[in-house]
PDB file of C-alpha atoms in Angstrom:
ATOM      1  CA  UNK A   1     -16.968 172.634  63.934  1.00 30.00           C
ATOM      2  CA  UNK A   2     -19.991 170.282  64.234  1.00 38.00           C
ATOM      3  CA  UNK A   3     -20.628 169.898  67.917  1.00 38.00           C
ATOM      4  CA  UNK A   4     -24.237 167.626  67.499  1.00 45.00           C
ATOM      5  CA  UNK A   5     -28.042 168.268  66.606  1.00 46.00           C
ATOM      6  CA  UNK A   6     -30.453 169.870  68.346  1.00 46.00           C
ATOM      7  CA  UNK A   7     -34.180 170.439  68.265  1.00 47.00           C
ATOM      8  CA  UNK A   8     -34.021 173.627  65.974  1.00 46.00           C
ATOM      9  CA  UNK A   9     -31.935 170.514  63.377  1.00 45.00           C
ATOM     10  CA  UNK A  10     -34.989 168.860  63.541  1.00 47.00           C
ATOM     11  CA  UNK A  11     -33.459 166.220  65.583  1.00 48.00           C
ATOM     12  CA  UNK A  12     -36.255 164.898  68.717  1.00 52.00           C
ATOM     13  CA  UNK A  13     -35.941 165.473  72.091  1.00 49.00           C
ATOM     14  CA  UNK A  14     -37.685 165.247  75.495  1.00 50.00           C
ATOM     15  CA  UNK A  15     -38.850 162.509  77.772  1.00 49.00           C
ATOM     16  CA  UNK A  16     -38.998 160.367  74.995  1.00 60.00           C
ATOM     17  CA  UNK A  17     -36.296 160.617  73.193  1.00 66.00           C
ATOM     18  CA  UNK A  18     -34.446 157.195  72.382  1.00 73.00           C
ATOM     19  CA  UNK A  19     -31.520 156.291  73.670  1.00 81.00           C
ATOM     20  CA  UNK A  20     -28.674 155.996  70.198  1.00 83.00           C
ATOM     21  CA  UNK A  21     -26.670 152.855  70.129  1.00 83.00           C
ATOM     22  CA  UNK A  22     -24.837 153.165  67.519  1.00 85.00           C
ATOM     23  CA  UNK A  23     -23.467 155.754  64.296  1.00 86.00           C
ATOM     24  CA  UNK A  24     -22.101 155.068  60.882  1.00 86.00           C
ATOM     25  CA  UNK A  25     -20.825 157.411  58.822  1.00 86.00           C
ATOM     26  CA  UNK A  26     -23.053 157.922  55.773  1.00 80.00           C
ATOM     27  CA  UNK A  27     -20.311 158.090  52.265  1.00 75.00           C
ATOM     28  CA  UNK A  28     -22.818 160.627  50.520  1.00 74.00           C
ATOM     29  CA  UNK A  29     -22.903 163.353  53.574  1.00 75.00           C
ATOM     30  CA  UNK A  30     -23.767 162.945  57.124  1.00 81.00           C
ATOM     31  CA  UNK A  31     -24.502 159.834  59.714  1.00 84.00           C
ATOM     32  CA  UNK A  32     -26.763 156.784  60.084  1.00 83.00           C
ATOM     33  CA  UNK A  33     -27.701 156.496  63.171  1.00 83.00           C
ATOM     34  CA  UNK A  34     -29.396 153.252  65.306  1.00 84.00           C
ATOM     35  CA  UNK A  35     -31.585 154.287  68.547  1.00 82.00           C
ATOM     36  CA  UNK A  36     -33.274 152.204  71.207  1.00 81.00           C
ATOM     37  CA  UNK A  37     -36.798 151.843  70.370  1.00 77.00           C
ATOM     38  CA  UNK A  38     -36.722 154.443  68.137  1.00 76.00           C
ATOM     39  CA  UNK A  39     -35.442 153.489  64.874  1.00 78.00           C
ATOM     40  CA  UNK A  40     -33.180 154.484  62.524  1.00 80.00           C
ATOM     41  CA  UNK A  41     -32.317 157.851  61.657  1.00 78.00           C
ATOM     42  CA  UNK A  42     -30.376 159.610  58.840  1.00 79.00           C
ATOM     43  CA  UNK A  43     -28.595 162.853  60.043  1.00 79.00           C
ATOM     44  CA  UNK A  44     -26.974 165.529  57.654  1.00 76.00           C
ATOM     45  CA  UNK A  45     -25.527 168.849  58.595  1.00 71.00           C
ATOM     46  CA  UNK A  46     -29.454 170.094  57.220  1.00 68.00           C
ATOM     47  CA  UNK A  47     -31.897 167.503  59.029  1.00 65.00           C
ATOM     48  CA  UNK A  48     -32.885 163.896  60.557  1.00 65.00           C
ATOM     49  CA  UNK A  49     -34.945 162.107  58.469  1.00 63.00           C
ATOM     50  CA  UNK A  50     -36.562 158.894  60.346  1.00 62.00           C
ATOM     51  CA  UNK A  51     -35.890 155.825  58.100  1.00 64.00           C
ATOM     52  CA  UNK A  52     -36.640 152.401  60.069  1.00 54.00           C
ATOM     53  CA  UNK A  53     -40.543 152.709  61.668  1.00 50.00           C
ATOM     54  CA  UNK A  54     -41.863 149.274  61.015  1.00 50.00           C
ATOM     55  CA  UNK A  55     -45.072 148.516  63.265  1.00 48.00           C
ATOM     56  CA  UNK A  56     -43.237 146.256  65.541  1.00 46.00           C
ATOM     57  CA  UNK A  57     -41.281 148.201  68.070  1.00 41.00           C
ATOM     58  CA  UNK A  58     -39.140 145.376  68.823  1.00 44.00           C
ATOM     59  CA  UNK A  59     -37.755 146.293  64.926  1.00 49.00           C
ATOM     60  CA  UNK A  60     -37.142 149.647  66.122  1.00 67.00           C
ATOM     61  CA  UNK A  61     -33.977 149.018  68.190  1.00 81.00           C
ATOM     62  CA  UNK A  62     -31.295 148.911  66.539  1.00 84.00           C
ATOM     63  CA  UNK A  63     -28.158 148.380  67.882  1.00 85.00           C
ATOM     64  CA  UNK A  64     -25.615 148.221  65.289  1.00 88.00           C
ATOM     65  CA  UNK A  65     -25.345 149.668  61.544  1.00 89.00           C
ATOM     66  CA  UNK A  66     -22.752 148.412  59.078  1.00 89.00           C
ATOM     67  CA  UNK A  67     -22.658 149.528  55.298  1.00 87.00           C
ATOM     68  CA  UNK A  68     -21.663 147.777  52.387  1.00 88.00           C
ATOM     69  CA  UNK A  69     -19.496 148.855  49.425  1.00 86.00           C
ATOM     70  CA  UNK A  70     -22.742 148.331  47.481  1.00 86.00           C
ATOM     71  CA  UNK A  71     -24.589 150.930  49.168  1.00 84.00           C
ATOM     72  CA  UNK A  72     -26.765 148.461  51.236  1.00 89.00           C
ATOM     73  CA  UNK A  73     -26.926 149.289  54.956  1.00 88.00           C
ATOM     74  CA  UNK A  74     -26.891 146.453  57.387  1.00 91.00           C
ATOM     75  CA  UNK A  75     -29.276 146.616  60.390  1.00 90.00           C
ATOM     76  CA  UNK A  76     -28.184 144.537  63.728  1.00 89.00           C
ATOM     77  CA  UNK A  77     -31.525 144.780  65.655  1.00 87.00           C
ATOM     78  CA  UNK A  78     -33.499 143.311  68.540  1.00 83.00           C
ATOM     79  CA  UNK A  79     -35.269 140.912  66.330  1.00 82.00           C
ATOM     80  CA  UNK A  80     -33.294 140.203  63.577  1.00 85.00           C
ATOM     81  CA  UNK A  81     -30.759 141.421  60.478  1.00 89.00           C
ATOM     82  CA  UNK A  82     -32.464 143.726  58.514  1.00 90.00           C
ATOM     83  CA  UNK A  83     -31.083 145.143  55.377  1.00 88.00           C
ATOM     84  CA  UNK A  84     -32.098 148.727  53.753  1.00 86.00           C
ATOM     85  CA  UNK A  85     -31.120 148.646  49.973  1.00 85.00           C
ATOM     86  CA  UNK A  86     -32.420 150.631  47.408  1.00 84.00           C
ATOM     87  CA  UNK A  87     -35.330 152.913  49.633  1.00 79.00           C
ATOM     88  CA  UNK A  88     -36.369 149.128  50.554  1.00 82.00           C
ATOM     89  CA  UNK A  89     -36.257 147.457  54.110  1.00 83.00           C
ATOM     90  CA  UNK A  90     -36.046 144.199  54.426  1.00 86.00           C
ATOM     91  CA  UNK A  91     -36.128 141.313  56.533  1.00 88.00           C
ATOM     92  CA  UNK A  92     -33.030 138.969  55.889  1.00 89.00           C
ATOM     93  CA  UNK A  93     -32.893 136.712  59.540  1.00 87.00           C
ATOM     94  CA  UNK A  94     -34.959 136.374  62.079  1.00 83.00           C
ATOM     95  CA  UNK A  95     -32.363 136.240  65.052  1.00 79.00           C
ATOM     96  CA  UNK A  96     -32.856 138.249  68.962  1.00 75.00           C
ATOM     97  CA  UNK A  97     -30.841 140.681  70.253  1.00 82.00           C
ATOM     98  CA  UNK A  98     -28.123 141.295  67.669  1.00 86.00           C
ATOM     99  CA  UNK A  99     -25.600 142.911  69.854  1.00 84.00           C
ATOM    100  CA  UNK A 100     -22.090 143.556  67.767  1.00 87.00           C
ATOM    101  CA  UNK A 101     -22.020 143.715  64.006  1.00 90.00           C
ATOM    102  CA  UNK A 102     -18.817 143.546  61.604  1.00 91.00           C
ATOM    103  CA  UNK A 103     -18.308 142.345  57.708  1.00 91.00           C
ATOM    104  CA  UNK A 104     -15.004 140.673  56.949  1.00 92.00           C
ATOM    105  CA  UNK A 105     -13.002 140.786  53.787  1.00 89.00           C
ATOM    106  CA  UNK A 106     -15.254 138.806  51.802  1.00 91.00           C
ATOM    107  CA  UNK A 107     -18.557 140.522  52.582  1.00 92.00           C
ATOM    108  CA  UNK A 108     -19.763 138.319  54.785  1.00 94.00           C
ATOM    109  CA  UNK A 109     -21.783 139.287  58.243  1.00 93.00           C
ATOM    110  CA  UNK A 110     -21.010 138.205  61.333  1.00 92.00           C
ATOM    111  CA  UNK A 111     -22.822 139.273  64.401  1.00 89.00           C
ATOM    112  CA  UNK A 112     -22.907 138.662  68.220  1.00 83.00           C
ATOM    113  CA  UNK A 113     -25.854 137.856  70.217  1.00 79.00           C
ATOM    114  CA  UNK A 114     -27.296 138.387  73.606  1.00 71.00           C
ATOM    115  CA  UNK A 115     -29.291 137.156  76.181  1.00 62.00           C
ATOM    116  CA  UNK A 116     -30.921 134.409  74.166  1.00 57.00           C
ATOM    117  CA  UNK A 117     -28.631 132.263  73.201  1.00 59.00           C
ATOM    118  CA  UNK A 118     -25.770 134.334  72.985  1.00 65.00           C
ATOM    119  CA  UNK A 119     -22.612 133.834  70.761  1.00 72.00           C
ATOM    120  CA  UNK A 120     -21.385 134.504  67.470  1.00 82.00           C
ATOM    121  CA  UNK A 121     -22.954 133.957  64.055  1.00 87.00           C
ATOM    122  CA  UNK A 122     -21.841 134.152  60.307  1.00 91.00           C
ATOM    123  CA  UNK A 123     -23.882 135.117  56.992  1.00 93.00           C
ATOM    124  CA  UNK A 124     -23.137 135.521  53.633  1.00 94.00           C
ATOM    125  CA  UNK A 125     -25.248 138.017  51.975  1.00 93.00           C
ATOM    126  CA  UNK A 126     -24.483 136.348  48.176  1.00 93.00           C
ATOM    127  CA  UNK A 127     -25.302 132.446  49.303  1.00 95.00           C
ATOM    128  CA  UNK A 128     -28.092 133.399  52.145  1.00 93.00           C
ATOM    129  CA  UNK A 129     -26.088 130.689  54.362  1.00 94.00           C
ATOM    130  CA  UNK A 130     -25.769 131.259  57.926  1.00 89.00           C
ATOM    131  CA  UNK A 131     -23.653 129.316  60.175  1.00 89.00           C
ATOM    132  CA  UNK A 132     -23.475 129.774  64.146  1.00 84.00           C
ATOM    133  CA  UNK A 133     -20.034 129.693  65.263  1.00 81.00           C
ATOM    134  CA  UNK A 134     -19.271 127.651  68.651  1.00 71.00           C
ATOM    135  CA  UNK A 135     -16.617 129.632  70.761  1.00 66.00           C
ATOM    136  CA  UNK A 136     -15.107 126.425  73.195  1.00 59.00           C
ATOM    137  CA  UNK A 137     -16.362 127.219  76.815  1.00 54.00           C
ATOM    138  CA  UNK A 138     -17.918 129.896  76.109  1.00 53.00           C
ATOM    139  CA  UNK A 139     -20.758 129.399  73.482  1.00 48.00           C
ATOM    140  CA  UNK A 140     -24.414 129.385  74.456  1.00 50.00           C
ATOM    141  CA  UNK A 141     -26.841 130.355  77.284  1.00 47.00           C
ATOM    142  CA  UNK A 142     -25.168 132.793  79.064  1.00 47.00           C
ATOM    143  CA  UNK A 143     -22.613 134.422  77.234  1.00 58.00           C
ATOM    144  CA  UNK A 144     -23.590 137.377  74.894  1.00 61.00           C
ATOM    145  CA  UNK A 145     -21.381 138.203  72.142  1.00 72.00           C
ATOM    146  CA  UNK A 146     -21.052 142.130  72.955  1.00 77.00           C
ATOM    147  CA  UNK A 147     -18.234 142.987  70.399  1.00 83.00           C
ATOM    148  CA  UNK A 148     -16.758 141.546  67.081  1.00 88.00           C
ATOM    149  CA  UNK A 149     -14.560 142.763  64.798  1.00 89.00           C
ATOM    150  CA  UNK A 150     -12.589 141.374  61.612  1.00 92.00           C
ATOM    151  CA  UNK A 151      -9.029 141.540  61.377  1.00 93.00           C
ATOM    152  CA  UNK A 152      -7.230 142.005  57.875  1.00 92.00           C
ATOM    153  CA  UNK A 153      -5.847 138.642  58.242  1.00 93.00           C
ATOM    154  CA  UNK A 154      -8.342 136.368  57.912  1.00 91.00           C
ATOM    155  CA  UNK A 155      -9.461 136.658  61.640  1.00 92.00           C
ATOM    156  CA  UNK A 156     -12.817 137.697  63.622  1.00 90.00           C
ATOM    157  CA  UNK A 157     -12.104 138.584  67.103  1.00 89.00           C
ATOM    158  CA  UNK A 158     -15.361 138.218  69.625  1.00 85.00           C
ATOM    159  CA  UNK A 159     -15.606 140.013  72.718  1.00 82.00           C
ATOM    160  CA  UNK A 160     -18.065 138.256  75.063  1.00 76.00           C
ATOM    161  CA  UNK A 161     -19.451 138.220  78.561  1.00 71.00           C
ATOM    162  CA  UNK A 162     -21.826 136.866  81.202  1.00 60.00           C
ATOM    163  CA  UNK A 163     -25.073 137.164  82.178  1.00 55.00           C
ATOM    164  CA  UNK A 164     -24.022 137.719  85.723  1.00 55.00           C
ATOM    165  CA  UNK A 165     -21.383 140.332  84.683  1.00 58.00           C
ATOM    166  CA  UNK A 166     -18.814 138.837  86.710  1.00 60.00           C
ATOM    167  CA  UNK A 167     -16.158 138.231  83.908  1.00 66.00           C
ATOM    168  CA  UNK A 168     -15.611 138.241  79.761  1.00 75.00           C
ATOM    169  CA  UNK A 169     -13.241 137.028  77.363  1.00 78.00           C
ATOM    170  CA  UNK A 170     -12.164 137.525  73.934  1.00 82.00           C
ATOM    171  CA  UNK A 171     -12.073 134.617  71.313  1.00 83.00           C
ATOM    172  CA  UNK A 172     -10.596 134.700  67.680  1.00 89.00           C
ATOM    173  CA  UNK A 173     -12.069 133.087  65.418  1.00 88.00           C
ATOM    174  CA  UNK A 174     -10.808 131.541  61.644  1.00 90.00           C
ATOM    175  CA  UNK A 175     -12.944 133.379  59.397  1.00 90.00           C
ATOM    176  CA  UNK A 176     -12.764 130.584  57.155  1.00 90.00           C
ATOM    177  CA  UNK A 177     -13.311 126.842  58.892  1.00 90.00           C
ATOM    178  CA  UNK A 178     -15.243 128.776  61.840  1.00 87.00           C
ATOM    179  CA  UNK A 179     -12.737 127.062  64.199  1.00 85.00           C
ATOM    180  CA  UNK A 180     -11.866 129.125  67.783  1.00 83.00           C
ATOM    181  CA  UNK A 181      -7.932 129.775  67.543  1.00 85.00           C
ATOM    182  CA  UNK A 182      -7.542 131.529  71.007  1.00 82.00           C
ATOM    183  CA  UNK A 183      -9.876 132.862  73.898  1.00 79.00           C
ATOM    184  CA  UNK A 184      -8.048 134.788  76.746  1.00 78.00           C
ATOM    185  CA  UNK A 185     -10.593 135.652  79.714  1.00 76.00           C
ATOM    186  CA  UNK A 186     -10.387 138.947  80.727  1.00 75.00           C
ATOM    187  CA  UNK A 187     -10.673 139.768  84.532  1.00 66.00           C
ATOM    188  CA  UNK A 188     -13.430 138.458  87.040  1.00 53.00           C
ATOM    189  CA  UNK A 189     -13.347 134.800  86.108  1.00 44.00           C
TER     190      UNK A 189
END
């Protein structure tokens, strides 16, 4: 039974330990995991090993991790979509706050933001193209796009709330013409 790492795993702790947002299985053995202001980190039954440590600790928060079937792992992080192919990181789109992260059925990566702007966004990692998606009434300055998930029918559902925490809503989107084809509001509004 694996019950979680400790400091004799090699795995930090103390006063300064970052917070972990998020954990992705790893196909080969163990997890990736995403901390606050602390990087990323690749866990097996053995050891962490530290992986994301750019200069910049705005890079180091990392809120969401997403793997592709090519081996590449997708970083959602406070400054941006990062991807980590091949021992290499790099840079792919300079965005804030990357809050939710999801690939539909063709690849593509679509992510929610927060706090600047807000909303949901779509890339393809073949074309480079990135499109922001509107979500009616609820797009833009404050509204954060929290959650986001693709459906296996052509759908990306987008959990979202306020600033002011005083209400949310969900909103499915058509994967493919990026039009909004429901939003229910979910309590508080």
């Amino acid at each position: 039974t694996f019950s979680g790492f400790t400091n004799r795993d090699g795995f930090e702790s103390g006063s300064n330990t970052p917070a972990v947002f998020t954990i992705e299985p790893d196909p080969q053995e163990g997890f990736w995991v995403g901390t606050q202001w602390g990087g990323t980190y690749r866990l097996t039954h053995q050891k962490q090993r530290p992986v994301l440590t750019p200069a910049s600790p705005h890079k180091n928060y990392v809120r969401q991790i997403s793997p592709d079937e090519n081996g590449t792992l997708w970083l959602g992080t406070s400054s941006g979509l990062y991807n980590l192919a091949d021992g290499a990181l790099n840079k792919v789109l300079e965005r804030s706050w990357i809050l939710a992260l999801t690939r539909d059925e063709r690849g593509r990566l679509w992510f929610g933001q927060g706090w600047n702007g807000g909303g949901a966004s779509r890339f393809d990692p073949v074309t480079g193209a990135w499109n922001e998606v509107p979500v009616p009434g609820y797009y833009g300055a404050g509204w954060c796009g929290r959650g986001i998930g693709a459906d296996l029918v052509g759908n990306v559902w987008v959990a979202l709330h306020t600033l002011s925490w005083t209400g949310g809503a969900v909103s499915r989107l058509n994967a493919t013409t990026l039009t909004s084809t429901g939003t229910w509001d979910i309590g508080g509004q």
